[in-house]
Amino acid sequence: MAQAIWMPKLGMTMEKGTILQWFKEAGDPVEEGEPILEVMTDKINIEVEAYTSGTLLRILHGPDEEVAVNEVIGYIGEEGEVVPEGRPSKQDELELESSVSKLRQNSSALPRKEGFSGAKGASVTTPKSTVAVPEAPLSGLETIRATPSARRTARKLGVFLHEVTGSGRKGRIHREDVEVYATRKSMDKPSLSREISQKSQGEIIPYRGMRETVGRRMAESAFSAPHVTLFTDVDMGAAIETRQQLLEVVEQQTGYRLSHTELILKACAFALKQHPEVNASLQGKEILRHSHIHLGLAVAVEEGLLVPVIRDANRKGLAQLTQECKELAQAAREKTLTPDQLSGSTFTISNLGMYEVDGFTPIINQPESAILGVGRIKEKPVGVDGEIKLRPIATFSLSFDHRVLDGAPAARFLQTVKQTLEQPEILLV
């Protein structure tokens, strides 16, 4: 019996994935454990493996198509075996829901394989095993017969489903039906956006994948959380001296060079322990003060921005922080971060000093309540003991969610970070 390949759910927040490429074509043989396609999740690319051997009988979704998690994207079975022409029927979906419920009752853990780039997971669901299990029940029968992807596409394109003629069994509407209807309707009156793009001489880049995710999350944060940003100048002289003293020691232990970033991470972890109100998240009508301090470190990559997480940062020394920071940054650039390494942060640091940026107003990485922006270290004239001296100064900017905390506690946290970096010996007390 042909077995369905489902779009896997590879992260708590993943709702859909984009198929980048199929490594196999319909009719090709497939071996268990062999990568068969590459999927782009919210922020990383993942190779999806086959968990059964056979022949790739049919591909239902091609490259660049966005597919909801747990939706069928293809079939594997015996050569010559007959499989459905289109998407699964409502009866198929209800049977899937029933089988998933049974699997949840009989199994407390899902199988997981490793060995390929990124977070690995099987996307082939069989009567004996599954990887992509829906987190919520599938919807029941409705007046208008349409697939979930057709409904999503209709909402996206502004199409009323009752105006669309379905090509599926008993007139069921598929996504292609909605797209064809929308295309025909738009041809009657060219849209302004189409006219502009036709006249444009520039490059058009699809707004999807990581860029779309970063944009969506930043917009949600900026328009839902009332941001307030505090600025302070930090004299980095003592921190620079401490780094020089520990540089060789840390490099001998880890093979990596200690940077100012790790010192700032250490200072933030120390300050968050002293000010737990900043290490918090707004969850509905409650504010959760996290018991762990997991620091997110913003890393710029070619496609956009990634925020790998350093867990329990307050319990780690500078050598361990240096090693983890360097390895996570390298994994980000090589696109080998797993979903677990990109989730769970309680506070984020964004350092743009290497780009000669003096200061900026960072946007909170929700569901966190604050984020620290770090500018470059630059010699500035300051008053010291009645004299004007040049000191290495960096501008720190703390953006915080005013729903979660007020200006005074946020300022006290920033003050503790400043004092810790200006007097690193505080960490020894």
XYZ file of C-alpha atoms in Angstrom:
429
model
C 0.000 0.000 0.000
C 1.327 3.448 -0.929
C 2.493 5.503 2.019
C 2.036 9.266 2.220
C 4.866 11.731 2.682
C 3.750 14.523 4.994
C 5.205 17.967 5.495
C 6.896 17.455 8.888
C 6.436 19.723 11.891
C 10.010 20.344 12.986
C 9.519 23.084 15.550
C 6.977 24.285 18.078
C 6.196 27.415 16.050
C 6.363 25.863 12.593
C 3.053 26.150 10.736
C 4.239 25.679 7.164
C 7.315 24.824 5.171
C 8.579 25.753 1.715
C 9.826 22.976 -0.543
C 13.171 24.093 -1.940
C 13.953 21.037 -4.026
C 13.237 17.359 -4.497
C 16.327 15.163 -4.666
C 14.261 12.515 -6.458
C 11.820 12.530 -9.329
C 8.619 10.547 -9.645
C 9.554 7.001 -10.588
C 12.955 7.060 -8.862
C 13.820 4.373 -6.290
C 14.090 5.528 -2.663
C 16.035 3.935 0.188
C 15.082 4.195 3.846
C 17.055 7.020 5.511
C 17.878 8.659 2.181
C 17.233 12.437 1.852
C 14.396 12.912 -0.613
C 13.704 16.656 -0.420
C 14.879 19.885 1.175
C 12.445 22.035 3.139
C 12.793 25.599 4.394
C 11.198 26.152 7.795
C 10.892 29.501 9.550
C 14.616 30.101 9.564
C 16.612 27.066 8.489
C 16.782 24.548 5.678
C 16.271 20.883 6.497
C 16.807 17.726 4.483
C 13.871 15.349 4.949
C 14.597 11.628 4.920
C 12.496 8.702 3.777
C 11.610 6.259 6.497
C 10.713 3.490 4.084
C 12.134 2.051 0.892
C 10.295 1.864 -2.418
C 9.544 4.070 -5.395
C 8.646 7.760 -5.314
C 5.260 7.372 -6.988
C 3.967 10.931 -7.060
C 4.980 14.454 -6.067
C 2.028 16.661 -5.114
C 3.934 19.863 -4.305
C 6.919 21.146 -6.241
C 9.781 23.570 -5.534
C 8.943 26.994 -4.063
C 5.518 25.827 -2.880
C 4.515 26.630 0.693
C 2.772 23.717 2.352
C 1.092 23.515 5.744
C 2.545 21.052 8.225
C 0.999 17.564 8.126
C -0.242 18.028 4.566
C 0.545 15.292 2.046
C 3.318 16.242 -0.377
C 3.922 12.928 -2.102
C 3.667 9.122 -2.038
C 6.123 6.249 -1.752
C 5.142 2.686 -2.621
C 5.768 -0.190 -4.978
C 6.546 0.520 -8.617
C 3.371 0.713 -10.687
C 1.136 1.113 -7.645
C -1.862 3.412 -8.110
C -2.025 6.493 -5.875
C -4.544 9.358 -5.617
C -4.325 11.900 -8.425
C -4.887 14.933 -6.205
C -4.890 15.836 -2.555
C -6.227 13.437 0.090
C -10.005 13.361 0.485
C -11.833 14.465 3.616
C -12.212 10.791 4.537
C -8.426 10.403 4.266
C -7.955 13.362 6.578
C -10.391 11.974 9.124
C -8.611 8.620 9.008
C -5.338 10.452 9.565
C -6.796 12.203 12.597
C -7.926 8.867 14.002
C -4.548 7.225 13.421
C -2.747 10.179 14.985
C -4.904 9.923 18.102
C -4.043 6.257 18.434
C -0.350 6.991 17.948
C -0.459 9.618 20.671
C -1.997 7.126 23.061
C 0.500 4.379 22.279
C 3.713 6.381 22.046
C 5.283 9.060 24.224
C 8.190 9.851 21.900
C 8.666 10.248 18.169
C 11.504 8.558 16.270
C 14.334 10.869 15.338
C 17.318 10.322 13.088
C 20.514 12.319 12.825
C 23.321 12.592 10.337
C 22.168 15.188 7.812
C 22.314 18.977 7.775
C 19.988 20.695 10.227
C 17.298 19.119 12.373
C 16.458 15.742 10.949
C 13.043 14.181 10.947
C 11.137 11.662 8.972
C 8.218 12.970 6.985
C 6.771 9.656 5.854
C 3.799 8.493 7.847
C 2.975 4.789 7.875
C 0.579 2.641 9.904
C 3.543 1.677 12.120
C 5.471 4.921 12.507
C 5.104 8.638 12.107
C 7.128 11.759 12.607
C 4.892 14.640 11.611
C 1.995 14.437 14.087
C -0.610 17.215 14.044
C -0.828 19.164 17.283
C -4.487 20.028 16.836
C -7.471 18.061 15.514
C -8.322 18.510 11.882
C -11.470 20.464 11.205
C -14.745 18.720 10.568
C -16.946 18.742 7.494
C -18.147 22.159 6.379
C -20.780 23.478 3.972
C -18.236 24.327 1.281
C -16.019 21.349 0.503
C -12.457 22.652 0.296
C -9.017 21.515 1.354
C -7.214 23.418 4.137
C -4.665 24.731 1.631
C -7.494 25.974 -0.595
C -9.008 27.890 2.319
C -5.669 29.455 3.231
C -5.037 30.419 -0.376
C -8.513 31.904 -0.654
C -7.943 34.065 2.429
C -4.570 35.155 1.089
C -5.915 36.080 -2.362
C -9.224 37.522 -1.155
C -11.323 34.923 -2.975
C -14.788 33.821 -1.862
C -14.904 30.025 -2.005
C -18.573 29.922 -2.994
C -17.547 31.552 -6.291
C -15.016 28.822 -7.090
C -15.838 25.605 -8.939
C -14.056 22.637 -7.411
C -12.328 19.997 -9.520
C -12.140 17.375 -6.806
C -14.463 14.565 -5.860
C -18.001 15.787 -5.206
C -16.927 19.284 -6.213
C -14.280 19.645 -3.540
C -12.156 22.764 -4.034
C -8.377 22.381 -4.214
C -5.751 25.090 -3.960
C -5.205 25.010 -7.734
C -8.887 25.798 -8.268
C -8.574 28.923 -6.138
C -5.379 30.016 -7.883
C -6.901 29.528 -11.358
C -10.008 31.483 -10.351
C -7.929 34.314 -8.885
C -5.743 34.474 -11.999
C -8.721 34.657 -14.365
C -10.385 37.299 -12.250
C -7.258 39.442 -12.054
C -6.848 39.341 -15.842
C -10.057 41.342 -16.198
C -8.419 44.369 -14.549
C -4.628 44.592 -14.257
C -3.543 45.424 -10.725
C -1.375 48.403 -9.904
C 1.322 46.136 -8.450
C 1.506 44.169 -11.712
C 1.772 47.353 -13.760
C 4.549 48.630 -11.543
C 6.498 45.354 -11.652
C 6.119 45.165 -15.439
C 7.654 48.618 -15.781
C 10.331 47.979 -13.208
C 13.900 47.533 -14.357
C 15.114 46.166 -10.998
C 15.439 42.676 -9.586
C 12.365 41.101 -7.985
C 13.164 38.865 -5.011
C 10.419 36.629 -3.566
C 9.460 37.707 -0.062
C 9.472 34.334 1.638
C 11.441 32.021 3.866
C 13.768 33.605 6.412
C 13.240 37.156 5.119
C 9.463 36.855 5.451
C 9.764 35.273 8.901
C 12.094 37.961 10.228
C 9.877 40.685 8.778
C 6.702 39.184 10.194
C 8.132 38.696 13.668
C 9.665 42.152 13.794
C 6.391 43.741 12.675
C 4.411 41.742 15.236
C 6.794 42.805 17.992
C 6.972 46.458 16.960
C 3.190 46.854 16.686
C 2.131 44.729 19.666
C 4.703 45.601 22.340
C 5.078 49.255 23.435
C 8.838 49.681 23.021
C 10.882 52.024 25.185
C 14.640 52.307 24.617
C 17.176 53.459 27.204
C 20.739 54.474 26.328
C 23.900 54.538 28.386
C 27.614 54.940 27.661
C 29.868 52.201 29.026
C 33.584 52.718 29.652
C 35.016 49.483 28.241
C 38.558 50.110 29.486
C 38.464 47.522 32.283
C 36.693 44.992 30.052
C 39.352 45.412 27.368
C 42.078 44.868 29.963
C 40.317 41.766 31.321
C 40.025 40.346 27.822
C 43.741 40.854 27.215
C 44.584 39.075 30.457
C 42.354 36.063 29.696
C 42.887 35.886 25.941
C 45.651 33.287 25.980
C 44.061 31.225 28.757
C 40.712 30.938 26.991
C 42.326 30.174 23.643
C 44.403 27.359 25.187
C 41.283 25.808 26.710
C 38.924 26.154 23.758
C 40.900 26.974 20.641
C 38.827 30.143 20.252
C 39.680 33.778 21.004
C 37.752 35.531 23.725
C 35.887 38.574 22.373
C 34.089 41.504 23.948
C 30.810 39.787 23.063
C 31.380 36.990 25.588
C 32.206 39.532 28.293
C 28.955 41.345 27.524
C 27.046 38.050 27.622
C 28.538 37.271 31.018
C 27.624 40.715 32.331
C 24.039 40.365 31.043
C 23.636 36.917 32.599
C 24.875 38.308 35.924
C 22.525 41.309 35.703
C 19.505 39.171 34.785
C 20.089 37.094 37.898
C 20.019 40.296 39.948
C 16.953 41.651 38.104
C 14.591 38.721 37.344
C 11.822 41.127 36.281
C 13.739 41.663 33.025
C 14.113 37.924 32.395
C 10.384 37.588 31.812
C 7.677 37.070 29.196
C 4.072 38.203 28.905
C 1.787 35.198 28.466
C -1.818 36.262 28.123
C -2.869 37.719 31.468
C 0.243 36.495 33.265
C 3.911 37.510 33.410
C 6.269 34.557 33.540
C 9.603 35.160 35.261
C 11.869 32.494 33.835
C 13.852 30.279 36.189
C 16.566 29.822 33.555
C 18.671 32.445 31.828
C 18.900 31.528 28.138
C 20.634 34.212 26.099
C 19.923 34.721 22.404
C 22.784 36.080 20.299
C 21.761 37.777 17.041
C 23.891 36.514 14.137
C 23.750 38.050 10.670
C 23.705 35.556 7.791
C 23.373 36.037 4.052
C 19.613 35.418 4.013
C 18.770 37.486 7.080
C 19.077 37.116 10.837
C 19.337 34.109 13.152
C 19.283 34.079 16.958
C 20.943 30.925 18.334
C 20.501 30.344 22.057
C 23.094 29.870 24.807
C 21.306 28.024 27.597
C 21.923 28.647 31.301
C 24.435 31.345 30.458
C 24.697 32.450 34.097
C 26.166 29.067 35.024
C 28.947 29.161 32.428
C 32.390 30.678 32.545
C 33.992 32.821 29.876
C 35.759 29.849 28.277
C 32.527 27.882 27.821
C 30.650 30.974 26.635
C 33.381 31.656 24.086
C 33.283 28.120 22.721
C 29.492 28.011 22.474
C 29.239 31.456 20.883
C 31.810 30.656 18.227
C 30.355 27.224 17.438
C 26.779 28.515 17.249
C 27.799 31.439 15.026
C 29.653 29.053 12.720
C 26.657 26.696 12.592
C 24.432 29.676 11.733
C 26.638 30.644 8.799
C 26.841 27.024 7.625
C 23.054 26.591 7.971
C 23.365 23.614 10.312
C 21.517 24.985 13.341
C 18.682 22.823 14.650
C 15.264 24.209 15.684
C 16.147 23.538 19.326
C 19.218 25.765 19.008
C 16.995 28.601 17.772
C 14.291 28.508 20.428
C 13.834 29.166 24.121
C 15.803 32.390 24.625
C 14.721 34.659 27.486
C 16.846 37.710 26.592
C 18.722 38.711 23.424
C 21.923 40.640 22.704
C 22.465 42.271 19.309
C 26.000 43.576 18.724
C 26.529 45.822 15.686
C 29.788 47.300 16.880
C 31.835 45.491 14.230
C 29.915 47.478 11.590
C 31.012 50.828 13.089
C 27.522 51.505 14.422
C 27.496 53.835 17.432
C 23.987 53.060 18.673
C 20.573 51.825 17.567
C 17.107 50.917 18.845
C 16.737 47.120 18.669
C 13.326 45.466 18.326
C 12.404 42.960 21.034
C 12.675 39.304 20.109
C 9.298 38.178 21.414
C 8.141 36.530 23.604
C 11.046 38.114 25.494
C 10.503 41.418 27.264
C 13.830 43.117 26.506
C 16.806 43.193 24.146
C 20.235 44.820 24.477
C 21.827 46.625 21.547
C 25.608 47.102 21.593
C 27.437 49.753 19.573
C 31.106 50.006 18.659
C 33.880 50.845 21.103
C 35.203 54.275 20.233
C 37.549 56.660 21.977
C 35.640 59.660 23.294
C 36.660 62.594 25.480
C 35.281 62.220 28.999
C 35.901 63.925 32.311
C 38.075 61.821 34.664
C 39.129 63.279 38.034
C 38.752 66.816 36.745
C 40.647 66.146 33.511
C 39.552 65.486 29.944
C 40.765 62.071 28.787
C 40.093 59.798 25.835
C 38.332 56.627 26.985
C 37.051 53.578 25.041
C 33.295 54.123 25.187
C 30.494 51.947 23.821
C 26.830 52.941 23.666
C 24.418 50.318 24.996
C 20.688 50.520 24.196
C 18.071 48.536 26.082
C 14.642 48.191 24.448
C 11.992 46.814 26.798
C 8.297 45.973 26.693
C 6.487 48.562 28.804
C 3.656 46.100 29.391
C 6.018 43.863 31.366
C 8.226 46.327 33.236
C 8.634 50.034 33.812
C 11.479 52.436 33.194
C 13.050 52.313 36.659
C 13.627 48.523 36.869
C 14.798 48.493 33.258
C 17.239 51.309 34.060
C 18.534 49.473 37.135
C 19.245 46.392 35.003
C 21.117 48.459 32.423
C 23.041 50.144 35.226
C 24.119 46.736 36.589
C 25.347 45.687 33.135
C 27.331 48.938 32.882
C 28.858 48.581 36.359
C 29.789 44.929 35.761
C 31.686 45.744 32.584
C 33.380 48.779 34.117
C 34.309 46.716 37.194
C 34.639 43.068 36.047
C 35.885 42.034 39.484
C 32.238 42.214 40.597
C 31.801 38.817 38.927
C 34.222 37.315 41.465
C 32.157 38.319 44.488
